[in-house]
Amino acid sequence: MIKKLSLVSLFTLLPASYYFAQTTVFAYLKDADGKPVERAEVDLKGKENEVTADKIGYFQFVDLIPGHYQIVITKPNYETKVMEFDVLDNEKKKDLGTITLYSVLTNADQGLAIIDNLGSDYEDSSSGQASTVGLLQSSQDVFNRISSFDLGAYWFRPRGIDGRTSENILNGVSMVKSDNGNVDFSNWGGLNEIVRYPEIFTNHSPSEYAFGGVSGIIYKNTKASEYRKGFQATYSVTNRNYRQRVSLRYTSGMSKKGWAFTVMGAKRWAEEGIQDGTFYDAYGTYLGIEKKFNDNHTLTFNAFASPYRRSTASPSTQEVYDYRGVHYNSYWGWQDGEKRSERVRKGFQPVFQLQDFWKINKKSNLWTTVSYQFGKDKGSRLDWQNASNPSPTYYKKLPSYYQNSIIYNAYHNNTDPELYLKLKEGFDQANEDWMNNNQDITQINWNNLYAANRNSANGSAKYFLVNDVSDDKIFNAATHYTYNFDDKTRFFLNISYQNFRSEYYREVKDLLGAGYALNIDPFAESNKRGSSGFYNMNDSETQKHVGDKINYNYILRRQEVKVNPGLKLSTGSFDIFTTALFGYSTSNRDGLFQNYLYQKSSLGESKDFNYLNYGLKGQVIYRLNGKNFFVYNGAYFSQAPFLEDIFINPRANNYSVPNIKNAVVSANDISYVMSAPFLKLRATAYLVNTQNDTNVQRFFADGLTISVDNAETGSTEDKTASAFVTQTMSNVSKRSMGAELGIDFKVLPTLSLQGVASWGDYRYTNNPNVYISSDVMAAPYANLGTAYIKDFKVGGTAQKAFSAGFRYNSPKYWWFGASWNYLDDNNLDPSAILRTDEFIQNNNSSTPFVNLDDPKVERYMRQVQLPSSFFLNANVGKSWIVGKYYVLISGSVNNILDNTRYITGGFEQIRSSNGNVDFENDYNSRYPNFAPKYWYTQGRSYFVNLQVRF
C-alpha cells in the first residue's frame, strides 16, 4: 500500500553509519492532481548520485547502505522539496511511496521549500498515524506565505509582535544582537541563494534548535554540499532600495575524497534609489568548505563577508509631504553638482563559523558550532555647535511656523503691525520656496555650512559630520544533541553561550572646511555654570580632528548561557512536542569618557546586571485523519532586558532604568488545519500577553520643561530639554489577541485561489512608568510618573489585514498570479510623555493648566489613527531547460495602482509638550509645528529576475 508522507521539521543532514547491507530506495512523483511528474531531478545530498524521474514519475537509488539520507527534488515550475528517510539494517527495498510536488505560487526567487521527513513507515493514509510535528512551519501554509510576501511589503506584522522576540539561527548559533535584540541581516546581505530554504517555526511554536520567543524561529545550515552542483548566475533589476543585482554561485559537489566547496559573490547597487537622494552600494561574499571524514563525521567552515555603504531616507510631517511628495528626503543637498547625504550607513562585520557534525551511533547525533563576528557599523549625521539646526525641515524653516506664529500672536492680543508684516513676509517666502522646490531651502545647503565654518572666529566647526560607531566582537558556541528512543520518541538538548562586547563612540567624519571640532558641551553654561563642559575630563585636548573620538565612548558587555531540552513523541492520534528554557545573563557598561556632568557615574564599569530566564513551550497535534488536524501551541517564559533597555543614557553614565525586570510572556493559540490536494486551510485563534516589558525611544525635544532631582548634587530644579533625549517606559503590559485564516483552493488543475484574513486587537493593558533623560538636564533622569496609555493600541502595524488572489500555472512552464491586499486599523504608537501629568499640570503650582478641561485633554490624548488602504500586486514567470542550461525569468509588481496615501509607520513628536495655550493652538492648526512624522509607502515598485543554472 502507498505509504503516507508526513510534514515535519528538518532534523539532520548527517550521513549514516556504514553497514554491509545495501538497499534500493524508490518512489513515484505526482502533482496535486495525481498525474505523473516526469523529468524532475532528484539529488541525494552528500553523494554524487543524481537521478531523473522517468515518464511515469518513477526514480530509484540503488546500493544505499543503512543510515540517514536527505534528497532534494527540483523541477521547473514546481516548488523544491527537501525530504529525509532512514535505511534500516537488512532492508532490501524501501518504498517512499508517492511524493506530491506542488506548483509554484509566484516566482522561484522566493526561496520557499517544503520539508518532509520519511523516517517512519505507516501502512496507509487512512491510519491517521502521520506525524505532523512542524505542520504549521511548512512553506505550504498560505497564511504565512502571503503575510510575509504580499502584506509584509507594507510593514504588516502578524499578531503585532515585536520582532525582538524572534530567533534567527545560522549554522547552529543565534544571530540576535545582545544590545538591542535585533538581527542585522546586512551581515549576509545579497546572499539570497545561500540562505534560502530555511526552516521556519512561526509565532511561539516550539522548535528543535532554540527556545525562541513569540515571533518565530528561523533556522538555516549552509553546508557546502547541500547546494546544487555547478554554476548559478542571477541578474535582477528593480526600483526599490537598490536598482540592480548580480550574483554568481559555484558548488563543486562532494568529491571522492570527501571535500565540497561552495563560493558565491553578489553586488547590489543604485546611484539613486526610489527615495530622492539615496544610494546603495553593497557586496556579499560567501565561502563554504565541507570535509566528510567518514559516514559518521563531517566538518564545515562557513565565512560571510558583506561590506555595504548606503544612505537612508527621512520621515517627514504631512506639511512637507504635501509640498514635495512621498519620495522627498530631507537628508541630502547639492554639493559641486552632486547629491550629498548626511545620513550614510557603512558596515563590514564578517562572520566565521566552524561546525562539526558527529553521528555518535544510529540513535544519537551531536552538532557543535563555534562562531566569531567582528567589525564596525557606522552611521553618519550632521552635528552643530552654537549654530542653528541645519535641517531643511526644522520647524522654524517651514511655512507653518510663520502662519502659526501669526495665529499665536493674535490669540495673545499681540497686534504689532511690524511683527505681523515680518511674519507675513516670512510665510510668503517660505511658501514660495517649498511650492517651487527651491533646493537651497528645501534640501541641505552644504555651501552655507562650509561658509559658516570659514567665518568661524576661532576656526572651530559650527557644522561638522560625525559617525556614530559600534565596534562589535561577538563569540558564540552552541551544541545540538539529539537522541531517538524509537521512531516515535525523540529527545534533544541545545546548549549555547554568547559573549558580546561592543564599543560605542562618536568620531569626527568631516569638518566641512573647519580646522577642528570642540569636544565640549555647548550647553555647559546652562547645565552647570562655570564647569569645564568637557565630555571627557581626562583629555585636556578638546580640539578634535577627522577620526578622533568625540562626545561619548563606552563599552557594553553581555554574557549569556541558555539550556534548552525538549521531547517529541507520537502516541495514538496525538503528537506532543515540549521544550524548556533555563538561561542566565550578566551585563554591564564600561565608560571610557569621564563626563563633566556625571563625574561619579560615567567612567569605569557599572555594576553587573544579572538575570535568570526560564520558560516552557508545548505543542499538541490531534489527528482527526490524514487530512484534518487540531493544533495547540502554548508558551510561558521570561526574557531578560537587552543592553539598550537596561541603561537609560549609556552615552553619558552608568545609570539604569529604575526597577527594570525580566519581561514575562504567555502565549496560546489553537488551529484547525486541513491539508488536502484540492484545499489547504488554517484557521487560528490566539492570545499573547506581555508583562514587565521595557520600551526605549530616543528623539529630539525642544521646550520640554520638567522638574528633575540631581542625584549628584542632591538638588531639585526645573530643566528645559532642547536636545536629544531618551524616553523609557518600564513595567509595560501589552496584549495581542485575534484570529487568522488562510485558504488555498484549487479550482482547476492549473488554477488556484488564495485568501488570507487577519483580525487583531493589540493594546496596552496598563499605565506604565515613564522616565526621561538628556545631557542638557544635568541629571541622570527625571521620573515623569504614570503614562495614561491603558487601552491604547500598539502601533507599528495594521491590526486588520486581508488578501485575495489567484495563481495560474501553465503546463508549458509559465505562471501568472495577482492579489488584492487591504490593511486597516493602523495607529501611531502613543507618545508616553504627552500622556503624563507633565502634559496637563503646571509644575510650579502642581495644578492643571487653566485652559485645559477634561474634553480637551481627552482630545489631545487621542491616538493618531492612520488611513486604511488597498494594493494590487502581480507576478509572472517562465522557465526553460535548454540542454544543460536551466533558465528562469520572473517579475513582480507591487502596488500596481501607485497608491501613495498609505502610511507605513511614524511617531509623534514630543517637542513643546506642555499642554499650554501654544500647544493648543499648534494642535488645532492645519500644519502643527510639531506634528507627527511619517513614512509613506513608496508607490509602485517592480522586480525582474533572470537566473541561469549550468
Coordinates of C-alpha atoms in Angstrom, one line a residue, residues 339-830:
K339 CA 23.7 65.0 -4.3
R340 CA 25.4 64.5 -0.9
S341 CA 23.6 62.8 2.0
E342 CA 24.3 63.5 5.7
R343 CA 22.9 60.0 6.7
V344 CA 25.2 57.3 5.4
R345 CA 25.4 53.8 6.9
K346 CA 28.6 51.9 6.4
G347 CA 29.4 48.5 7.7
F348 CA 31.7 45.5 7.5
Q349 CA 31.2 42.8 10.1
P350 CA 32.4 39.4 8.8
V351 CA 31.3 36.1 10.4
F352 CA 33.4 33.0 10.6
Q353 CA 31.8 29.7 11.7
L354 CA 33.2 26.2 12.3
Q355 CA 30.6 23.4 12.6
D356 CA 31.1 19.7 13.5
F357 CA 28.5 17.0 12.7
W358 CA 29.0 13.8 14.5
K359 CA 26.8 10.8 14.3
I360 CA 27.6 9.1 17.6
N361 CA 25.5 6.0 16.8
K362 CA 22.4 5.1 14.9
K363 CA 20.3 6.8 17.5
S364 CA 22.1 9.9 18.5
N365 CA 23.8 12.9 16.9
L366 CA 25.8 15.8 18.1
W367 CA 26.3 19.1 16.2
T368 CA 28.7 21.7 17.6
T369 CA 29.4 25.2 16.4
V370 CA 31.8 28.0 17.2
S371 CA 31.4 31.4 15.6
Y372 CA 33.2 34.7 15.7
Q373 CA 32.0 38.0 14.3
F374 CA 33.8 41.3 14.4
G375 CA 33.8 44.7 12.7
K376 CA 32.3 48.2 12.7
D377 CA 29.0 49.7 11.8
K378 CA 29.0 53.4 11.2
G379 CA 26.1 55.8 10.8
S380 CA 26.8 59.5 9.9
R381 CA 24.8 62.6 10.7
L382 CA 25.3 66.4 10.9
D383 CA 26.3 67.9 14.3
W384 CA 26.5 71.5 15.2
Q385 CA 27.7 73.8 18.0
N386 CA 26.4 77.3 18.7
A387 CA 24.6 77.3 15.5
S388 CA 21.0 76.7 14.2
N389 CA 19.6 73.4 13.1
P390 CA 20.7 72.8 9.5
S391 CA 17.8 70.5 8.6
P392 CA 15.6 72.0 5.9
T393 CA 12.5 70.6 7.7
Y394 CA 13.4 72.3 11.0
Y395 CA 10.1 73.7 12.2
K396 CA 11.2 77.3 12.1
K397 CA 12.0 77.0 8.3
L398 CA 8.6 75.7 7.3
P399 CA 5.7 77.9 6.1
S400 CA 3.6 76.6 9.0
Y401 CA 5.9 78.3 11.6
Y402 CA 5.1 81.7 10.3
Q403 CA 1.4 81.0 9.8
N404 CA 1.1 79.6 13.3
S405 CA 3.1 82.5 14.8
I406 CA 0.5 84.9 13.3
I407 CA -2.3 82.9 15.0
Y408 CA -0.4 82.7 18.3
N409 CA 0.2 86.5 18.4
A410 CA -3.4 87.2 17.6
Y411 CA -4.6 84.9 20.4
H412 CA -2.3 86.7 22.8
N413 CA -3.6 90.1 21.5
N414 CA -0.2 91.0 20.1
T415 CA -1.2 93.1 17.1
D416 CA 2.1 94.8 16.4
P417 CA 1.8 95.7 12.7
E418 CA 5.6 95.4 12.1
L419 CA 5.7 91.9 13.6
Y420 CA 2.7 90.9 11.6
L421 CA 4.3 92.2 8.4
K422 CA 7.6 90.4 9.2
L423 CA 5.7 87.1 9.8
K424 CA 3.6 87.5 6.7
E425 CA 6.7 88.1 4.5
G426 CA 8.3 85.1 6.1
F427 CA 5.3 82.9 5.2
D428 CA 5.1 84.2 1.6
Q429 CA 8.8 83.5 1.0
A430 CA 8.8 80.1 2.7
N431 CA 5.6 79.0 0.9
E432 CA 7.1 80.1 -2.5
D433 CA 10.4 78.2 -1.8
W434 CA 8.6 75.0 -0.9
M435 CA 6.0 75.3 -3.6
N436 CA 8.6 75.8 -6.3
N437 CA 11.2 73.5 -4.7
N438 CA 14.0 76.0 -4.2
Q439 CA 16.6 73.4 -3.2
D440 CA 18.8 75.9 -1.5
I441 CA 15.9 75.9 1.1
T442 CA 14.2 72.5 0.7
Q443 CA 17.4 70.5 0.9
I444 CA 20.6 70.8 3.0
N445 CA 22.6 73.8 1.9
W446 CA 26.1 72.4 2.0
N447 CA 27.6 75.7 0.7
N448 CA 26.1 77.6 3.7
L449 CA 27.5 75.1 6.1
Y450 CA 31.0 75.5 4.6
A451 CA 30.6 79.3 4.7
A452 CA 29.6 79.3 8.3
N453 CA 32.8 77.3 9.2
R454 CA 35.0 79.6 7.2
N455 CA 33.6 82.6 9.0
S456 CA 34.1 80.9 12.5
A457 CA 36.1 83.4 14.5
N458 CA 38.4 80.8 16.2
G459 CA 38.5 78.2 13.4
S460 CA 36.2 75.7 15.2
A461 CA 33.5 74.0 13.4
K462 CA 30.0 75.3 13.6
Y463 CA 28.8 72.3 11.5
F464 CA 30.5 69.0 11.0
L465 CA 29.8 65.4 10.2
V466 CA 30.1 62.7 12.8
N467 CA 29.9 58.9 12.7
D468 CA 28.1 57.0 15.5
V469 CA 30.1 53.8 15.6
S470 CA 29.6 50.4 17.1
D471 CA 32.6 48.1 17.1
D472 CA 31.4 44.6 17.8
K473 CA 33.2 41.5 18.9
I474 CA 30.8 38.5 19.3
F475 CA 31.8 35.0 20.2
N476 CA 29.2 32.2 20.0
A477 CA 29.4 28.5 20.9
A478 CA 26.5 26.1 20.7
T479 CA 25.8 22.4 20.7
H480 CA 22.7 20.5 19.5
Y481 CA 22.3 16.9 20.7
T482 CA 19.5 14.5 19.6
Y483 CA 18.6 11.0 20.7
N484 CA 15.9 8.8 19.1
F485 CA 14.5 6.4 21.6
D486 CA 12.4 4.9 18.7
D487 CA 10.6 6.0 15.6
K488 CA 8.0 7.9 17.7
T489 CA 10.1 9.5 20.5
R490 CA 12.9 11.9 20.2
F491 CA 14.9 13.9 22.8
F492 CA 17.0 16.9 22.1
L493 CA 19.2 19.3 24.0
N494 CA 20.6 22.7 23.0
I495 CA 23.3 24.5 25.0
S496 CA 24.5 27.9 23.8
Y497 CA 26.9 30.6 25.0
Q498 CA 27.3 34.1 23.7
N499 CA 30.0 36.6 24.7
F500 CA 29.0 40.1 23.3
R501 CA 31.3 43.1 23.6
S502 CA 30.8 46.3 21.6
E503 CA 32.5 49.6 21.9
Y504 CA 30.3 52.6 21.0
Y505 CA 31.7 56.0 20.2
R506 CA 31.3 59.1 18.1
E507 CA 34.0 60.1 15.7
V508 CA 34.6 63.2 13.6
K509 CA 34.0 62.3 9.9
D510 CA 34.3 65.6 8.1
L511 CA 35.0 69.1 9.4
L512 CA 33.4 70.7 6.4
G513 CA 36.3 73.1 5.9
A514 CA 36.8 74.0 9.6
G515 CA 40.1 73.4 11.5
Y516 CA 38.7 71.3 14.3
A517 CA 35.6 70.4 16.3
L518 CA 35.4 71.1 20.0
N519 CA 34.8 68.2 22.4
I520 CA 32.9 70.5 24.8
D521 CA 29.2 70.5 25.6
P522 CA 27.7 73.7 24.1
F523 CA 25.0 73.7 26.8
A524 CA 27.6 73.7 29.6
E525 CA 26.8 77.2 30.9
S526 CA 23.1 76.4 31.2
N527 CA 23.7 72.9 32.6
K528 CA 26.5 73.6 35.1
R529 CA 27.7 77.1 35.1
G530 CA 31.4 77.6 35.5
S531 CA 32.2 73.9 34.8
S532 CA 34.7 72.6 32.2
G533 CA 32.0 71.3 29.9
F534 CA 34.4 68.5 28.9
Y535 CA 32.8 65.4 27.5
N536 CA 36.0 63.7 28.7
M537 CA 37.6 65.3 31.7
N538 CA 40.7 63.1 31.3
D539 CA 41.5 64.5 28.0
S540 CA 42.6 68.2 28.1
E541 CA 42.9 68.3 24.3
T542 CA 39.5 69.5 23.3
Q543 CA 40.3 70.2 19.6
K544 CA 39.3 67.1 17.6
H545 CA 40.1 66.3 14.0
V546 CA 38.9 63.7 11.5
G547 CA 38.9 60.2 13.0
D548 CA 39.1 61.5 16.6
K549 CA 36.6 60.3 19.2
I550 CA 34.2 62.9 20.4
N551 CA 31.1 63.3 22.7
Y552 CA 31.0 59.7 24.1
N553 CA 32.9 56.4 24.3
Y554 CA 31.8 53.4 26.2
I555 CA 31.6 49.6 26.1
L556 CA 28.6 47.3 26.6
R557 CA 29.2 43.7 27.6
R558 CA 26.9 40.7 28.0
Q559 CA 27.5 37.0 28.6
E560 CA 24.6 34.6 28.2
V561 CA 24.1 30.9 28.6
K562 CA 21.0 29.0 27.5
V563 CA 20.0 25.4 28.1
N564 CA 17.1 24.1 26.1
P565 CA 15.9 20.5 26.5
G566 CA 12.9 19.1 24.6
L567 CA 11.0 16.0 23.8
K568 CA 8.8 15.0 20.8
L569 CA 6.6 11.9 20.8
S570 CA 3.7 10.4 19.0
T571 CA 1.1 8.3 20.7
G572 CA -2.2 7.2 19.1
S573 CA -3.8 10.1 17.4
F574 CA -1.6 12.7 19.2
D575 CA 1.8 14.3 18.5
I576 CA 3.3 16.1 21.5
F577 CA 6.2 18.4 21.4
T578 CA 7.5 20.2 24.6
T579 CA 10.6 22.3 25.2
A580 CA 12.0 24.2 28.2
L581 CA 14.4 27.0 28.8
F582 CA 16.9 27.8 31.5
G583 CA 19.1 30.9 30.9
Y584 CA 21.4 33.2 32.7
S585 CA 22.8 36.5 31.5
T586 CA 25.1 39.1 33.0
S587 CA 25.5 42.6 31.6
N588 CA 27.4 45.8 32.3
R589 CA 28.6 49.1 30.9
D590 CA 32.3 50.3 31.0
G591 CA 32.6 54.1 30.5
L592 CA 35.8 55.3 28.7
F593 CA 35.0 59.0 29.0
Q594 CA 34.5 60.9 32.3
N595 CA 31.7 63.2 31.5
Y596 CA 31.8 66.6 33.4
L597 CA 28.1 66.2 34.3
Y598 CA 28.4 62.7 35.7
Q599 CA 31.9 62.5 37.1
K600 CA 31.0 59.8 39.6
S601 CA 29.0 57.6 37.3
S602 CA 30.4 57.9 33.8
L603 CA 33.9 56.5 33.9
G604 CA 34.6 52.8 34.6
E605 CA 32.5 49.7 35.0
S606 CA 28.9 49.7 36.2
K607 CA 27.6 47.1 38.5
D608 CA 26.7 43.8 36.9
F609 CA 23.0 43.3 35.9
N610 CA 22.2 39.6 36.3
Y611 CA 19.1 37.9 35.1
L612 CA 17.7 34.4 35.2
N613 CA 15.4 33.3 32.4
Y614 CA 13.0 30.3 32.3
G615 CA 10.4 29.1 30.0
L616 CA 8.2 26.3 28.8
K617 CA 6.6 25.7 25.3
G618 CA 4.3 22.9 24.2
Q619 CA 2.6 21.8 21.1
V620 CA -0.2 19.2 20.9
I621 CA -1.5 17.9 17.5
Y622 CA -4.6 15.8 17.3
R623 CA -5.1 14.0 14.0
L624 CA -8.7 13.5 13.0
N625 CA -7.5 11.7 10.0
G626 CA -4.7 12.1 7.4
K627 CA -6.1 15.5 6.2
N628 CA -7.6 17.2 9.2
F629 CA -5.8 18.3 12.4
F630 CA -6.2 20.4 15.5
V631 CA -3.1 22.1 16.7
Y632 CA -2.4 23.8 20.1
N633 CA 0.7 25.9 20.8
G634 CA 1.4 27.3 24.3
A635 CA 4.3 29.2 25.8
Y636 CA 5.2 30.8 29.1
F637 CA 8.7 32.3 29.5
S638 CA 10.7 35.3 30.8
Q639 CA 13.1 37.4 28.7
A640 CA 15.9 39.5 30.1
P641 CA 16.1 43.1 29.0
F642 CA 18.6 43.9 26.3
L643 CA 21.5 46.2 26.9
E644 CA 19.9 49.2 25.4
D645 CA 16.9 48.7 27.7
I646 CA 19.0 48.4 30.9
F647 CA 20.9 51.7 30.6
I648 CA 18.8 54.8 30.3
N649 CA 21.6 57.0 28.8
P650 CA 24.6 54.8 28.2
R651 CA 26.4 57.5 26.2
A652 CA 26.8 59.6 29.4
N653 CA 26.6 57.4 32.5
N654 CA 26.0 54.1 34.1
Y655 CA 22.5 54.7 35.5
S656 CA 19.9 52.0 34.8
V657 CA 16.2 52.2 34.3
P658 CA 14.6 52.0 37.8
N659 CA 13.2 48.7 38.8
I660 CA 13.9 47.1 35.5
K661 CA 12.8 43.4 35.4
N662 CA 12.5 40.4 33.1
A663 CA 9.6 40.6 30.7
V664 CA 7.2 37.8 31.1
V665 CA 5.3 36.4 28.2
S666 CA 2.4 34.0 28.0
A667 CA 1.1 32.9 24.6
N668 CA -1.6 30.5 23.4
D669 CA -3.1 29.6 20.0
I670 CA -5.3 26.9 18.6
S671 CA -5.7 26.0 15.0
Y672 CA -7.8 23.8 12.7
V673 CA -5.7 22.7 9.7
M674 CA -6.9 20.9 6.6
S675 CA -4.4 19.6 4.1
A676 CA -6.0 18.0 1.0
P677 CA -4.9 18.0 -2.6
F678 CA -7.7 20.5 -3.6
L679 CA -7.9 22.5 -0.4
K680 CA -5.4 23.7 2.2
L681 CA -6.7 25.7 5.1
R682 CA -5.6 27.0 8.5
A683 CA -7.9 28.8 11.0
T684 CA -6.3 30.0 14.2
A685 CA -7.3 31.9 17.3
Y686 CA -4.5 33.4 19.5
L687 CA -3.9 35.3 22.7
V688 CA -0.5 36.7 23.7
N689 CA 0.2 38.7 26.9
T690 CA 3.4 40.5 27.8
Q691 CA 4.2 42.0 31.2
N692 CA 7.1 43.9 32.8
D693 CA 8.3 45.0 29.3
T694 CA 10.7 47.9 28.8
N695 CA 10.3 50.3 25.9
V696 CA 13.0 52.8 25.0
Q697 CA 12.7 55.7 22.5
R698 CA 15.3 58.3 21.5
F699 CA 14.3 61.6 19.8
F700 CA 14.9 65.3 19.6
A701 CA 12.9 67.5 22.1
D702 CA 12.5 71.3 22.2
G703 CA 10.6 73.1 25.0
L704 CA 10.1 70.2 27.4
T705 CA 10.3 71.7 30.9
I706 CA 10.4 69.2 33.7
S707 CA 11.5 69.0 37.4
V708 CA 14.4 66.8 38.0
D709 CA 16.3 65.5 41.0
N710 CA 20.1 65.7 40.6
A711 CA 21.5 62.7 42.3
E712 CA 25.0 64.0 42.3
T713 CA 24.2 67.4 43.9
G714 CA 21.0 66.5 45.9
S715 CA 19.1 69.5 44.5
T716 CA 15.8 69.7 42.6
E717 CA 15.4 72.1 39.7
D718 CA 13.4 72.7 36.5
K719 CA 15.2 71.9 33.3
T720 CA 14.3 72.5 29.7
A721 CA 15.4 69.9 27.2
S722 CA 16.4 71.2 23.8
A723 CA 18.5 68.3 22.5
F724 CA 18.3 64.5 22.1
V725 CA 16.5 62.8 24.9
T726 CA 15.8 59.2 25.9
Q727 CA 12.3 58.2 26.9
T728 CA 11.8 54.9 28.8
M729 CA 8.6 53.2 29.7
S730 CA 9.0 50.5 32.3
N731 CA 6.6 47.9 33.6
V732 CA 4.7 47.9 30.3
S733 CA 1.9 45.4 29.8
K734 CA 0.5 44.5 26.3
R735 CA -2.0 42.1 24.9
S736 CA -2.3 40.7 21.3
M737 CA -5.4 38.7 20.5
G738 CA -7.1 37.8 17.3
A739 CA -7.8 35.3 14.6
E740 CA -6.1 34.2 11.4
L741 CA -7.4 32.4 8.3
G742 CA -5.6 31.2 5.3
I743 CA -7.2 29.3 2.3
D744 CA -5.7 27.8 -0.8
F745 CA -8.4 26.3 -3.1
K746 CA -7.6 24.5 -6.4
V747 CA -10.4 25.4 -8.8
L748 CA -8.8 23.7 -11.8
P749 CA -5.6 21.7 -12.2
T750 CA -3.8 24.8 -13.3
L751 CA -5.8 27.5 -11.3
S752 CA -5.8 28.1 -7.6
L753 CA -7.4 30.8 -5.4
Q754 CA -5.9 32.0 -2.2
G755 CA -7.3 34.1 0.6
V756 CA -6.0 35.4 3.9
A757 CA -7.7 37.3 6.7
S758 CA -6.1 38.6 9.9
W759 CA -8.2 40.2 12.6
G760 CA -6.3 41.5 15.6
D761 CA -6.6 43.7 18.6
Y762 CA -3.2 44.7 20.1
R763 CA -3.4 47.0 23.1
Y764 CA -1.5 48.4 26.1
T765 CA -3.2 46.9 29.2
N766 CA -1.8 49.1 31.9
N767 CA -0.4 52.6 32.6
P768 CA 3.4 52.2 32.7
N769 CA 6.0 54.4 34.4
V770 CA 7.9 57.0 32.3
Y771 CA 11.4 58.3 32.7
I772 CA 13.3 60.8 30.6
S773 CA 17.0 61.5 30.3
S774 CA 19.1 64.1 28.4
D775 CA 22.5 65.5 28.8
V776 CA 21.1 69.0 28.9
M777 CA 19.2 68.2 32.0
A778 CA 22.4 67.7 34.1
A779 CA 20.6 64.8 35.9
P780 CA 20.6 61.0 35.5
Y781 CA 16.9 61.0 34.6
A782 CA 13.6 62.5 35.5
N783 CA 10.6 60.4 36.7
L784 CA 7.6 61.7 34.9
G785 CA 5.3 59.3 36.7
T786 CA 2.5 57.5 35.0
A787 CA 1.7 57.5 31.3
Y788 CA -2.0 57.1 30.8
I789 CA -2.0 54.8 27.8
K790 CA -4.1 51.9 29.0
D791 CA -6.3 50.6 26.2
F792 CA -4.3 52.5 23.6
K793 CA -3.5 50.4 20.6
V794 CA 0.0 49.2 20.0
G795 CA 1.3 51.0 16.9
G796 CA 3.6 50.0 14.0
T797 CA 1.4 47.6 12.1
A798 CA -2.1 47.3 10.7
Q799 CA -4.3 45.3 13.1
K800 CA -6.7 44.2 10.3
A801 CA -5.4 42.7 7.0
F802 CA -7.0 40.8 4.2
S803 CA -5.7 39.4 0.9
A804 CA -7.4 37.6 -2.0
G805 CA -5.6 36.3 -5.1
F806 CA -5.1 33.6 -7.7
R807 CA -2.3 31.7 -9.4
Y808 CA -2.3 30.1 -12.8
N809 CA 0.3 27.5 -13.6
S810 CA 0.6 26.5 -17.2
P811 CA 1.8 23.1 -18.3
K812 CA 4.2 25.0 -20.6
Y813 CA 6.2 26.1 -17.5
W814 CA 4.9 29.7 -17.1
W815 CA 2.8 31.1 -14.4
F816 CA 0.9 34.3 -13.6
G817 CA -0.6 35.4 -10.2
A818 CA -2.2 38.5 -8.7
S819 CA -3.5 39.6 -5.4
W820 CA -5.6 42.3 -3.8
N821 CA -4.4 43.3 -0.3
Y822 CA -6.2 45.5 2.2
L823 CA -4.8 46.9 5.5
D824 CA -6.7 48.8 8.2
D825 CA -6.6 49.9 11.8
N826 CA -3.0 51.1 11.8
N827 CA -2.0 53.6 14.5
L828 CA 0.9 55.6 15.7
D829 CA 2.4 54.3 18.9
P830 CA 1.3 56.7 21.7

